[in-house]
């Protein structure tokens, strides 16, 4: 493995850097699961954190947590104790312990020097934010209780953990009032928590009357109430970049309800930001109402039957409060954002319409500086350094002197600009970026040209796979419309191609192994020469909308990519068919010619499979765990394959007490055998010629959601929603082995042409595993 040696902190070591100016080629093979020979990609990035001394970098990904030593530029560990995607990481003050939280409802503690797992803590759902106490002995976590209302601030429950014993020391949560919105919706009001360096907790909670209450988190006692300033004629201490006036007359004329939609403490807990909405309730006389969007809710008001419309949400202002005095500092209109710098003593007020912002000293209520416009902004932890981001690069500024430190000119892709992909270190000396090509770079802010660290291999979640016919190349497509080409022998990435603007829904190689056909959700069909990376053809599929996930998933190529079959969602959105049905379209995609529509027919939503010669299509049936066979020439149903069952089971299905669907379908390459994966965790096997039931394969503990046969038909691979893969010998039906290396449900399986390698990927994880298929 090549590594890049560089200075840890100061320019004094720069001479060493120039002597070893090479890019790091990082290994992706840490902690490979048993049976896997190569891992492609390191996962999708969810969070990036630097240790306080700038010596270590932690990258939280859907695969696990990658640790990097910034002295050597090398990977030191892949931490894989979680069974779900890792969401957030935090270093202890001395950098010796790392805490990670994941979607599996656990928090793990790790020794950063050895990679050893120290503790695993079971938590309620979605512990997002982690931080250590100043003495490093206590871990503090906050979670989002109401994930369905993700757009509101729900960081209100605080947990305290002893990092030595793993014991939960305390759990604090405010008593949030609930309010009725409309006929049935009952929602808790917004809340936020602040934890100081001693562990003291303060809660801010929205109240029913639109005011905000500040509570002591340990006693629950109300400390003070924040009441809206009514005298808008007075000059506010911090001026808004654009004036804002409360719509008092409108609010008085109509029955508006002030709604605290979000609350956020500054890092020092002395300032509070409240996001305000207004909910309008309109009443109509039932006899005069003529339609519209009103909800038909008859009520008695003043003895008259009326109809209720609402609630209609109107975006309100952003308010800033002094938590200690209860004073309202300023009121900012919609389109104005606020961001605290460093410890919270400095505030940036951002005009998002004009992309300009002003920095204020909160304590003195005085303006510090104005800065030029930018698409986005990042501040160092100490609040002294600023990065202004635009599409053509980013500029580093010293806030106190208002001087430009350095300018970086790489093209910045907008979807990558987030706190998890672009951050400044606590002291502002380092800049960490993650770009759309999966490269994580650490640079010294004072030297724009000095590359401190490069590590590649991260990606967005994969959505499609295809082996070339010679087996030397594996093509993958991901959710950000990129194509990756991998060498199947070395596991190295050969090229990345920006293919389209939407997800890649399917991939297939032509017999020449050079031409790659890609299908996207909306653009249609594109063909690429993988030797040059150039697009050689592009065609639209008229009146066609393709999905890559969910119940509508379905896209199949014939082996030589000459025909394409898709579940077309276009008719579903236009309500031309029933909600549980879908249109199947078959296209001839002969090279050098526009796609030619061959036939269309309606079937039940679900998976589809096509015989290699393209003559028979299999799809879900309306019957319990049954499959329909269709002629692709006539569009007519040939047969319905229905597994023999006992009468009691059939009765339960018909009464709606059991729902067993078909989730996966696969034909052998001779088209004579069909495998059907069902919700009862079984695999049905059918003879296609005489439509006879052959038998069932049992062994999965979860729903079978993916199936594929090897080219010679001697091996069947099956994947389930638990992330497990089973291999079966055909036609003996003997179970060969089980692969356990994925965290999400198995999304795609593909055999290499020689049948010796199996490629697999799971849902929402930016990694592909290549497995050794055992010999018979």
XYZ file of C-alpha atoms in Angstrom:
776
model
C 0.000 0.000 0.000
C 1.403 3.376 -0.998
C 1.234 6.085 1.656
C 1.705 9.810 1.704
C 3.990 11.206 4.383
C 3.322 14.694 5.542
C 3.685 17.136 8.406
C 1.245 16.792 11.250
C 0.801 20.412 12.115
C 3.451 22.936 11.152
C 5.163 24.169 8.016
C 8.507 23.233 9.563
C 8.005 19.669 8.307
C 7.080 20.687 4.747
C 10.456 19.595 3.350
C 9.569 16.024 4.224
C 6.273 16.401 2.353
C 7.893 17.445 -0.904
C 10.253 14.485 -0.758
C 7.299 12.075 -0.593
C 4.687 13.785 -2.743
C 2.617 10.745 -3.690
C -1.067 9.875 -3.351
C -2.141 7.303 -0.817
C -3.653 4.149 -2.250
C -5.673 2.961 0.708
C -6.510 -0.636 1.394
C -10.208 -1.458 1.492
C -9.705 -4.985 2.774
C -9.778 -4.447 6.553
C -12.090 -6.854 8.397
C -13.300 -8.721 5.317
C -16.132 -11.117 6.174
C -15.400 -14.835 5.906
C -15.647 -16.041 2.313
C -15.150 -12.584 0.769
C -12.035 -11.904 -1.274
C -12.419 -8.222 -2.168
C -14.385 -5.217 -0.949
C -15.088 -2.485 -3.499
C -15.783 0.910 -1.965
C -15.666 2.003 1.652
C -19.274 2.965 2.125
C -21.252 6.189 1.952
C -19.927 8.950 4.231
C -22.214 10.064 7.063
C -19.831 12.036 9.290
C -16.227 13.222 9.505
C -14.444 14.241 12.710
C -10.898 15.282 13.624
C -9.362 14.655 17.021
C -8.714 17.852 19.005
C -4.927 17.544 18.482
C -5.386 17.050 14.694
C -3.542 13.725 14.700
C -6.451 11.414 13.848
C -9.330 11.469 11.387
C -12.495 9.369 11.792
C -14.833 8.807 8.852
C -18.243 7.369 9.756
C -19.640 5.424 6.809
C -22.414 3.002 6.028
C -19.810 0.232 6.302
C -18.307 1.227 9.653
C -15.781 3.749 10.990
C -12.460 4.242 9.204
C -9.569 5.629 11.257
C -6.598 7.495 9.744
C -3.270 8.509 11.275
C -2.541 12.020 10.016
C 1.187 11.664 10.747
C 1.576 8.926 8.154
C -1.575 9.362 6.054
C -2.393 5.657 6.482
C -5.526 3.821 7.504
C -5.135 2.327 10.952
C -8.435 0.491 11.366
C -11.936 -0.246 10.132
C -14.289 -0.449 13.098
C -17.206 -2.728 12.263
C -18.968 -3.485 15.529
C -22.267 -1.929 14.447
C -24.856 -3.882 12.476
C -26.306 -0.679 10.988
C -24.951 2.366 9.189
C -22.814 4.594 11.446
C -24.345 8.060 11.769
C -22.082 10.077 14.071
C -18.638 9.885 15.699
C -16.940 11.870 18.473
C -13.412 11.824 19.942
C -12.719 12.048 23.662
C -10.763 15.175 24.722
C -7.456 13.254 24.745
C -8.252 11.504 21.427
C -7.732 8.027 22.876
C -11.388 6.963 22.706
C -13.855 7.263 19.860
C -17.621 7.029 20.300
C -19.879 6.050 17.384
C -23.667 5.892 17.055
C -25.529 3.927 14.382
C -28.936 3.041 13.025
C -28.834 -0.257 14.937
C -29.724 1.618 18.162
C -26.278 1.170 19.704
C -23.369 3.363 20.718
C -19.880 1.841 20.580
C -16.690 2.992 22.293
C -13.328 2.241 20.647
C -9.658 2.457 21.552
C -8.285 4.681 18.756
C -4.725 3.339 19.105
C -5.560 -0.367 18.820
C -9.023 -0.317 17.188
C -10.251 -2.486 20.053
C -13.951 -2.391 20.978
C -14.332 -1.178 24.559
C -18.080 -1.037 25.134
C -21.396 -1.361 23.318
C -24.354 0.594 24.717
C -27.970 -0.148 23.835
C -29.944 3.027 23.247
C -33.419 4.129 22.169
C -33.848 4.767 18.430
C -31.648 7.252 16.600
C -28.997 8.562 19.008
C -27.540 11.198 16.700
C -25.336 13.681 18.562
C -22.448 12.530 20.774
C -19.968 14.444 22.906
C -17.707 13.794 25.857
C -17.592 15.703 29.127
C -14.512 17.895 29.540
C -12.873 15.322 31.837
C -13.526 12.570 29.270
C -15.233 10.298 31.818
C -18.824 10.736 30.657
C -20.398 10.335 27.231
C -23.425 12.502 26.484
C -25.848 11.605 23.696
C -28.966 13.300 22.352
C -31.563 11.754 20.074
C -34.471 12.634 17.810
C -37.618 11.281 19.410
C -40.050 12.177 16.647
C -38.324 11.028 13.456
C -41.533 11.364 11.435
C -41.319 15.122 11.943
C -37.654 15.223 10.912
C -37.808 18.866 9.818
C -38.287 19.985 13.424
C -35.598 20.105 16.081
C -36.067 17.064 18.310
C -32.713 16.893 20.144
C -34.497 16.918 23.474
C -33.683 13.676 25.315
C -30.221 13.602 26.914
C -28.421 10.452 28.067
C -25.328 10.287 30.306
C -23.067 7.232 30.193
C -20.087 6.162 32.296
C -17.489 5.259 29.646
C -15.685 2.868 32.004
C -18.623 0.719 33.082
C -21.122 1.505 30.308
C -23.736 2.270 32.939
C -26.385 4.862 32.074
C -25.942 7.535 34.718
C -28.974 9.637 33.906
C -31.678 10.283 31.327
C -33.367 13.658 31.057
C -36.254 14.652 28.809
C -38.538 17.696 28.950
C -42.286 17.490 29.373
C -43.273 18.764 25.944
C -46.849 20.038 25.605
C -48.898 18.558 22.784
C -51.190 20.450 20.474
C -53.999 19.413 18.158
C -53.591 20.391 14.504
C -56.693 19.559 12.551
C -59.065 16.700 13.247
C -56.646 13.899 14.114
C -53.068 15.239 14.239
C -51.711 15.614 17.784
C -48.056 16.662 17.856
C -45.569 17.576 20.596
C -44.144 21.090 20.455
C -40.493 21.775 19.625
C -37.760 21.399 22.234
C -33.968 21.523 22.477
C -31.423 20.722 25.174
C -28.141 22.363 26.161
C -25.531 20.518 28.225
C -22.693 22.576 29.727
C -19.203 21.366 30.621
C -20.365 20.299 34.113
C -23.195 18.179 32.752
C -25.937 20.604 33.721
C -28.885 20.391 31.305
C -31.148 23.235 30.239
C -34.251 22.689 28.136
C -36.071 25.110 25.851
C -39.652 24.071 25.125
C -42.335 25.630 22.924
C -45.654 26.265 24.681
C -49.232 26.143 23.432
C -49.612 29.909 23.562
C -46.609 30.418 21.249
C -44.164 31.454 23.971
C -40.986 29.570 24.914
C -40.178 28.170 28.326
C -36.658 27.632 29.714
C -36.398 24.740 32.215
C -33.771 23.254 34.492
C -33.277 19.775 33.012
C -32.608 18.059 36.355
C -35.447 19.537 38.426
C -37.915 20.346 35.627
C -38.446 23.781 37.186
C -39.204 26.656 34.807
C -36.417 29.197 34.928
C -37.999 31.861 32.721
C -40.421 32.467 29.907
C -39.493 34.056 26.582
C -42.227 36.392 25.352
C -42.383 37.966 21.899
C -41.491 41.667 21.748
C -44.625 43.637 20.892
C -42.995 47.027 20.342
C -41.595 46.577 16.835
C -40.909 50.299 16.474
C -37.888 50.200 18.764
C -34.455 49.546 17.337
C -33.319 45.991 17.902
C -29.763 45.495 19.238
C -28.757 43.370 16.242
C -30.116 44.721 12.991
C -31.477 42.335 10.382
C -29.902 42.612 6.897
C -33.477 43.099 5.654
C -36.370 44.539 7.646
C -39.053 42.280 9.008
C -42.483 43.365 10.234
C -44.919 41.105 12.011
C -48.168 40.838 10.093
C -50.156 41.921 13.143
C -53.268 43.078 11.309
C -53.506 39.852 9.303
C -52.968 37.777 12.412
C -55.737 39.679 14.208
C -58.174 39.403 11.343
C -57.736 35.649 10.886
C -57.469 33.039 13.638
C -53.701 32.389 13.304
C -51.838 30.188 15.725
C -48.185 30.889 16.496
C -46.198 27.643 16.276
C -42.630 27.160 17.546
C -41.349 24.901 14.773
C -37.756 24.539 15.950
C -35.388 25.515 18.763
C -31.594 25.556 18.826
C -29.167 26.596 21.587
C -25.869 28.278 20.789
C -22.737 26.233 21.680
C -22.358 28.153 24.961
C -26.071 27.923 25.791
C -26.475 31.682 26.241
C -28.407 32.353 23.037
C -31.452 30.564 21.655
C -32.730 30.513 18.077
C -36.430 29.873 17.534
C -37.985 29.069 14.154
C -41.575 30.268 13.974
C -44.464 29.160 11.776
C -48.054 30.273 11.770
C -50.951 27.854 11.409
C -54.105 29.363 9.940
C -57.516 27.921 10.768
C -60.407 28.913 8.497
C -64.101 28.332 9.155
C -66.823 28.241 6.525
C -70.588 28.076 6.619
C -71.434 24.529 5.597
C -74.287 25.666 3.359
C -72.197 28.121 1.344
C -69.038 26.044 0.978
C -68.363 25.215 -2.679
C -65.404 22.854 -2.554
C -61.679 23.522 -2.657
C -59.155 21.886 -0.356
C -61.135 22.118 2.888
C -61.380 19.073 5.081
C -65.050 18.067 5.573
C -65.243 18.344 9.322
C -68.632 19.407 10.720
C -68.444 21.313 13.999
C -70.751 23.458 16.072
C -69.641 27.042 16.481
C -72.149 29.654 17.631
C -74.892 27.152 16.828
C -73.927 26.954 13.139
C -72.646 23.879 11.359
C -69.379 24.749 9.678
C -66.508 23.189 7.814
C -62.879 23.211 8.914
C -59.985 23.929 6.536
C -56.445 23.569 7.722
C -54.122 23.822 9.304
C -52.385 25.863 6.599
C -48.734 26.523 7.414
C -47.196 29.955 6.834
C -43.463 30.373 7.307
C -42.707 32.873 10.046
C -39.566 34.599 11.307
C -36.391 33.418 13.009
C -35.976 34.901 16.481
C -32.876 35.251 18.651
C -33.127 35.291 22.439
C -30.809 36.022 25.349
C -31.400 32.933 27.498
C -30.174 34.520 30.753
C -32.277 37.708 30.563
C -35.154 36.520 28.365
C -34.610 39.465 26.020
C -35.515 39.111 22.366
C -32.370 40.154 20.503
C -33.648 40.319 16.958
C -36.278 39.076 14.524
C -35.124 37.850 11.133
C -37.358 37.265 8.092
C -37.678 34.069 6.094
C -34.617 33.597 3.897
C -32.259 34.791 6.632
C -30.208 32.132 8.386
C -28.083 32.171 11.512
C -25.011 30.141 12.407
C -23.012 30.310 15.626
C -19.232 30.395 15.475
C -16.878 28.639 17.837
C -18.132 28.692 21.414
C -21.267 30.651 20.530
C -20.057 34.148 21.361
C -19.985 35.081 17.702
C -22.895 34.900 15.302
C -23.175 34.923 11.510
C -26.404 36.314 10.060
C -26.767 34.979 6.525
C -28.953 36.444 3.797
C -29.648 33.321 1.739
C -31.424 35.239 -1.020
C -28.347 37.336 -1.775
C -25.781 34.927 -0.233
C -24.178 37.610 1.896
C -23.566 37.574 5.609
C -22.485 39.668 8.574
C -20.656 38.486 11.690
C -21.697 39.887 15.083
C -20.289 39.782 18.600
C -23.274 38.594 20.626
C -22.097 39.964 24.000
C -21.408 43.521 22.817
C -24.140 43.476 20.122
C -21.585 44.928 17.710
C -20.766 44.128 14.102
C -17.379 42.453 13.579
C -17.163 42.104 9.809
C -19.002 41.690 6.525
C -17.918 39.120 3.986
C -18.594 38.584 0.274
C -21.295 36.302 -0.953
C -20.911 32.552 -1.075
C -23.039 29.485 -1.676
C -22.182 28.099 1.750
C -20.011 28.792 4.800
C -17.947 26.831 7.322
C -16.374 28.059 10.562
C -13.576 26.587 12.643
C -14.382 25.316 16.130
C -12.736 28.313 17.792
C -14.657 30.743 15.579
C -11.517 32.436 14.223
C -11.369 30.986 10.695
C -13.969 31.053 7.940
C -14.362 29.116 4.680
C -16.601 30.652 2.001
C -17.700 28.030 -0.522
C -18.751 28.558 -4.131
C -19.080 26.213 -7.085
C -15.641 27.156 -8.394
C -13.808 26.662 -5.101
C -13.528 28.013 -1.590
C -11.668 30.822 0.169
C -10.220 30.736 3.688
C -10.472 33.933 5.791
C -9.119 35.154 9.116
C -12.225 36.637 10.763
C -10.483 38.977 13.234
C -8.274 40.648 10.608
C -10.817 40.203 7.758
C -7.943 39.022 5.595
C -7.901 36.255 2.999
C -5.636 33.367 3.999
C -5.770 31.118 0.939
C -7.878 30.197 -2.072
C -8.654 26.673 -3.284
C -10.002 26.207 -6.801
C -11.440 22.707 -7.196
C -14.948 22.461 -8.606
C -17.295 21.925 -5.677
C -20.349 19.775 -6.306
C -23.289 21.316 -4.453
C -24.723 18.068 -3.065
C -21.420 17.392 -1.309
C -21.432 20.665 0.667
C -22.601 19.588 4.089
C -21.058 19.492 7.565
C -20.335 15.806 7.047
C -18.322 16.464 3.868
C -16.683 19.853 4.426
C -15.272 20.989 7.773
C -12.576 23.057 9.457
C -10.642 21.793 12.461
C -11.091 23.268 15.936
C -8.078 25.562 15.541
C -8.759 26.354 11.879
C -5.438 25.001 10.623
C -6.890 22.042 8.720
C -9.593 21.754 6.086
C -11.268 18.365 5.457
C -13.268 17.751 2.278
C -15.055 14.782 0.719
C -15.873 15.077 -2.968
C -18.296 13.323 -5.293
C -15.588 10.874 -6.437
C -15.114 9.410 -2.952
C -11.872 11.229 -2.129
C -11.348 12.542 1.407
C -8.638 15.187 1.578
C -7.030 17.014 4.509
C -5.257 20.289 3.704
C -3.462 22.974 5.658
C -5.591 26.109 5.352
C -2.533 28.387 5.068
C -1.118 26.461 2.125
C -3.735 25.842 -0.546
C -1.440 23.663 -2.688
C -0.240 21.335 0.067
C -2.213 18.090 0.036
C -2.047 16.595 3.524
C -3.952 13.387 2.941
C -5.806 11.698 0.129
C -7.872 8.587 0.660
C -10.179 7.243 -2.035
C -12.885 4.633 -2.292
C -15.909 6.251 -0.661
C -19.043 6.427 -2.739
C -22.772 6.940 -2.662
C -25.051 3.881 -2.339
C -24.786 1.523 -5.315
C -27.907 0.806 -7.367
C -26.788 -1.541 -10.186
C -24.112 -4.137 -11.070
C -22.934 -5.934 -14.230
C -19.973 -8.183 -15.103
C -18.321 -7.850 -18.510
C -18.547 -11.013 -20.621
C -14.838 -11.759 -20.150
C -15.238 -11.375 -16.357
C -12.360 -8.902 -16.062
C -14.457 -5.812 -15.317
C -17.323 -5.149 -12.938
C -19.436 -2.073 -13.646
C -21.444 -0.389 -10.894
C -23.878 2.524 -10.855
C -24.835 4.591 -7.856
C -27.514 6.950 -6.570
C -25.685 10.046 -7.825
C -25.602 8.802 -11.426
C -21.904 7.869 -11.425
C -20.564 4.739 -13.147
C -17.573 2.946 -11.643
C -15.421 0.394 -13.453
C -13.556 -2.111 -11.255
C -10.794 -4.617 -12.006
C -12.213 -7.872 -10.648
C -8.768 -9.400 -10.064
C -7.183 -6.567 -8.091
C -10.304 -4.857 -6.721
C -9.008 -1.466 -7.880
C -11.176 1.189 -9.466
C -10.238 1.737 -13.115
C -12.441 4.710 -13.889
C -15.414 6.784 -12.730
C -17.827 8.218 -15.301
C -20.405 10.921 -14.642
C -23.264 9.373 -16.587
C -26.465 11.333 -15.949
C -28.432 13.433 -13.492
C -30.484 10.638 -11.909
C -29.969 7.230 -10.343
C -28.586 4.395 -12.420
C -31.405 1.848 -12.562
C -29.688 -0.925 -14.555
C -26.475 -1.925 -16.346
C -25.555 -4.477 -19.034
C -22.517 -5.186 -21.235
C -22.696 -5.859 -24.958
C -20.911 -9.032 -26.208
C -17.847 -6.942 -27.151
C -17.271 -6.323 -23.389
C -16.465 -2.723 -24.324
C -19.925 -1.201 -24.723
C -21.770 -0.633 -21.454
C -25.486 0.199 -21.491
C -26.873 2.199 -18.586
C -30.524 2.906 -17.829
C -31.460 5.814 -15.553
C -34.704 6.671 -13.819
C -35.554 9.492 -16.216
C -32.964 10.085 -18.954
C -33.462 6.717 -20.651
C -30.714 4.592 -22.229
C -27.071 5.610 -22.580
C -24.173 3.595 -23.960
C -20.514 4.078 -23.076
C -17.181 2.866 -24.437
C -15.439 1.788 -21.237
C -11.970 1.914 -22.833
C -12.277 5.645 -23.538
C -14.937 6.635 -21.023
C -16.875 8.373 -23.806
C -20.602 8.197 -24.413
C -21.374 6.592 -27.773
C -25.191 6.731 -27.777
C -28.137 8.154 -25.864
C -31.836 7.446 -26.356
C -34.956 8.306 -24.412
C -37.693 5.851 -23.528
C -40.894 7.791 -24.317
C -43.554 7.936 -21.578
C -41.448 5.799 -19.261
C -40.555 6.305 -15.612
C -38.333 3.771 -13.860
C -37.802 3.215 -10.152
C -34.735 1.632 -8.556
C -36.270 0.623 -5.236
C -39.380 -0.328 -3.340
C -42.354 -2.368 -4.529
C -41.993 -1.014 -8.068
C -38.428 -2.272 -8.519
C -38.070 -4.082 -11.793
C -35.661 -3.812 -14.713
C -34.247 -6.763 -16.660
C -31.858 -7.105 -19.617
C -31.356 -10.132 -21.808
C -27.749 -11.406 -21.439
C -26.452 -9.499 -24.475
C -28.419 -6.331 -23.587
C -30.512 -6.635 -26.748
C -33.861 -6.399 -24.966
C -34.939 -4.427 -21.936
C -37.985 -5.040 -19.740
C -39.098 -2.411 -17.223
C -41.810 -1.801 -14.673
C -43.149 1.488 -16.023
C -44.384 3.847 -13.288
C -45.579 6.465 -15.759
C -49.032 4.895 -16.045
C -49.258 4.496 -12.279
C -48.733 8.206 -11.653
C -51.336 9.020 -14.286
C -53.837 6.742 -12.497
C -54.519 4.749 -15.644
C -54.244 1.494 -13.726
C -54.994 0.224 -10.240
C -52.640 1.184 -7.436
C -51.386 -2.414 -6.969
C -50.681 -2.924 -10.681
C -47.908 -1.850 -13.016
C -47.290 -1.676 -16.751
C -44.589 -3.915 -18.212
C -42.847 -2.486 -21.288
C -40.481 -4.492 -23.494
C -37.976 -2.629 -25.679
C -35.621 -3.690 -28.440
C -32.365 -1.800 -27.829
C -30.284 -2.960 -30.774
C -27.028 -0.953 -30.945
C -26.865 2.051 -33.311
C -30.675 2.264 -33.458
C -33.232 4.099 -31.315
C -35.096 1.856 -28.838
C -38.120 0.169 -30.388
C -41.166 -0.544 -28.227
C -42.231 -4.166 -28.703
C -45.157 -4.838 -26.385
C -46.937 -3.639 -23.235
C -49.117 -5.424 -20.701
C -50.389 -4.904 -17.150
C -49.473 -7.105 -14.192
C -49.161 -6.927 -10.411
C -46.438 -4.731 -8.938
C -43.355 -6.635 -7.882
C -40.214 -8.316 -9.226
C -39.844 -9.496 -12.815
C -37.564 -12.003 -14.578
C -36.897 -12.776 -18.228
C -35.703 -15.959 -19.888
C -32.333 -15.461 -21.653
C -33.958 -15.730 -25.093
C -36.493 -13.093 -24.057
C -39.538 -15.218 -24.873
C -41.070 -15.628 -21.401
C -41.518 -13.101 -18.614
C -42.241 -14.006 -14.983
C -44.003 -11.579 -12.638
C -45.944 -11.537 -9.376
C -49.530 -12.762 -9.433
C -52.654 -11.675 -7.580
C -52.715 -15.107 -5.931
C -50.958 -15.956 -2.659
C -47.202 -16.462 -3.290
C -47.928 -17.196 -6.958
C -46.156 -16.249 -10.186
C -47.520 -15.465 -13.643
C -45.733 -16.534 -16.845
C -46.258 -14.313 -19.896
C -45.449 -14.606 -23.577
C -43.421 -11.562 -24.561
C -44.528 -12.029 -28.178
C -48.279 -11.870 -27.556
C -48.474 -10.257 -24.106
C -50.797 -13.059 -22.981
C -50.553 -15.026 -19.753
C -49.234 -18.559 -20.309
C -49.783 -19.928 -16.818
C -49.998 -19.099 -13.124
C -47.599 -21.047 -10.901
C -49.252 -21.545 -7.537
C -47.583 -23.563 -4.789
C -49.724 -26.387 -3.414
C -50.917 -25.520 0.080
C -53.317 -26.736 2.766
C -56.876 -25.423 2.926
C -56.442 -23.590 6.259
C -53.511 -21.573 4.938
C -55.463 -20.688 1.793
C -58.413 -19.545 3.898
C -56.212 -17.283 6.021
C -54.794 -15.706 2.882
C -58.214 -15.105 1.341
C -59.491 -13.566 4.596
C -56.498 -11.204 4.634
C -54.924 -12.646 7.804
C -51.791 -13.783 5.959
C -49.971 -11.871 3.240
C -47.184 -13.811 1.538
C -45.842 -12.083 -1.555
C -43.291 -12.887 -4.217
C -40.130 -10.811 -3.678
C -37.592 -12.333 -6.094
C -37.559 -14.234 -9.406
C -34.759 -15.815 -11.477
C -34.550 -18.115 -14.521
C -31.697 -20.503 -15.249
C -29.753 -19.562 -18.392
C -31.452 -22.310 -20.380
C -34.840 -20.919 -19.307
C -36.051 -24.315 -18.065
C -36.119 -23.630 -14.308
C -37.601 -20.706 -12.366
C -36.724 -19.845 -8.769
C -39.237 -17.831 -6.727
C -38.363 -16.102 -3.432
C -41.317 -15.513 -1.113
C -42.240 -13.749 2.082
C -42.403 -17.027 4.002
C -38.576 -17.313 3.666
C -38.743 -20.179 1.155
C -37.480 -20.564 -2.413
C -39.870 -22.285 -4.810
C -38.445 -24.164 -7.826
C -40.534 -24.693 -10.974
C -40.137 -26.511 -14.284
C -41.003 -23.826 -16.837
C -41.807 -26.186 -19.731
C -44.568 -28.185 -18.024
C -45.239 -25.666 -15.197
C -44.665 -28.358 -12.570
C -43.611 -27.618 -8.993
C -40.177 -29.143 -8.309
C -39.724 -28.391 -4.625
C -38.660 -25.832 -2.032
C -35.348 -24.670 -0.590
C -35.431 -23.763 3.096
C -32.799 -22.171 5.317
C -33.324 -18.428 5.216
C -34.336 -16.704 8.450
C -35.565 -13.593 6.615
C -37.614 -12.815 3.513
C -35.880 -13.952 0.313
C -35.544 -10.771 -1.758
C -32.892 -11.533 -4.427
C -32.071 -14.565 -6.603
C -29.579 -15.329 -9.383
C -28.314 -18.482 -11.132
C -24.756 -18.990 -12.315
C -24.295 -19.181 -16.096
C -23.999 -22.986 -16.079
C -27.113 -23.303 -13.895
C -25.245 -25.355 -11.289
C -25.353 -22.751 -8.502
C -28.191 -20.627 -7.144
C -27.452 -17.591 -4.962
C -30.228 -16.229 -2.748
C -30.185 -13.075 -0.633
C -32.547 -12.046 2.156
C -33.669 -8.920 3.997
C -31.347 -9.739 6.894
C -28.255 -9.269 4.719
C -27.439 -12.966 4.401
C -26.554 -14.806 1.156
C -27.045 -18.567 0.664
C -25.518 -20.687 -2.108
C -27.267 -23.842 -3.338
C -26.028 -26.632 -5.609
C -28.273 -27.493 -8.573
C -29.974 -29.813 -9.284
C -29.254 -31.633 -5.993
C -30.606 -28.667 -3.973
C -27.756 -29.129 -1.494
C -26.919 -26.090 0.642
C -23.291 -25.081 -0.019
C -22.529 -22.122 2.248
C -23.792 -18.900 3.796
C -22.161 -15.472 3.401
C -22.789 -12.910 6.136
C -21.216 -9.541 5.434
C -23.949 -7.017 4.632
C -25.937 -4.781 6.977
C -28.985 -4.019 4.845
C -31.221 -6.218 2.740
C -29.535 -7.780 -0.292
C -30.312 -5.564 -3.262
C -28.361 -7.169 -6.133
C -26.464 -10.408 -6.784
C -24.405 -11.165 -9.909
C -22.231 -14.151 -10.878
C -19.098 -13.718 -12.941
C -19.292 -15.517 -16.327
C -17.138 -18.415 -15.074
C -19.294 -18.792 -11.935
C -16.303 -18.604 -9.591
C -17.086 -15.157 -8.186
C -20.294 -13.714 -6.775
C -20.766 -9.939 -6.487
C -23.240 -8.593 -3.959
C -24.497 -5.269 -2.675
C -27.053 -4.336 -0.071
C -29.467 -1.448 0.250
C -28.118 2.020 1.114
C -24.493 0.903 1.565
C -21.697 2.138 -0.681
C -19.794 -1.135 -0.826
C -19.691 -4.199 -3.061
C -18.376 -7.558 -1.869
C -16.809 -10.157 -4.160
C -17.118 -13.704 -2.811
C -15.311 -16.931 -3.650
C -17.882 -19.459 -4.860
C -16.944 -22.855 -3.348
C -16.203 -25.701 -5.727
C -18.669 -28.565 -5.775
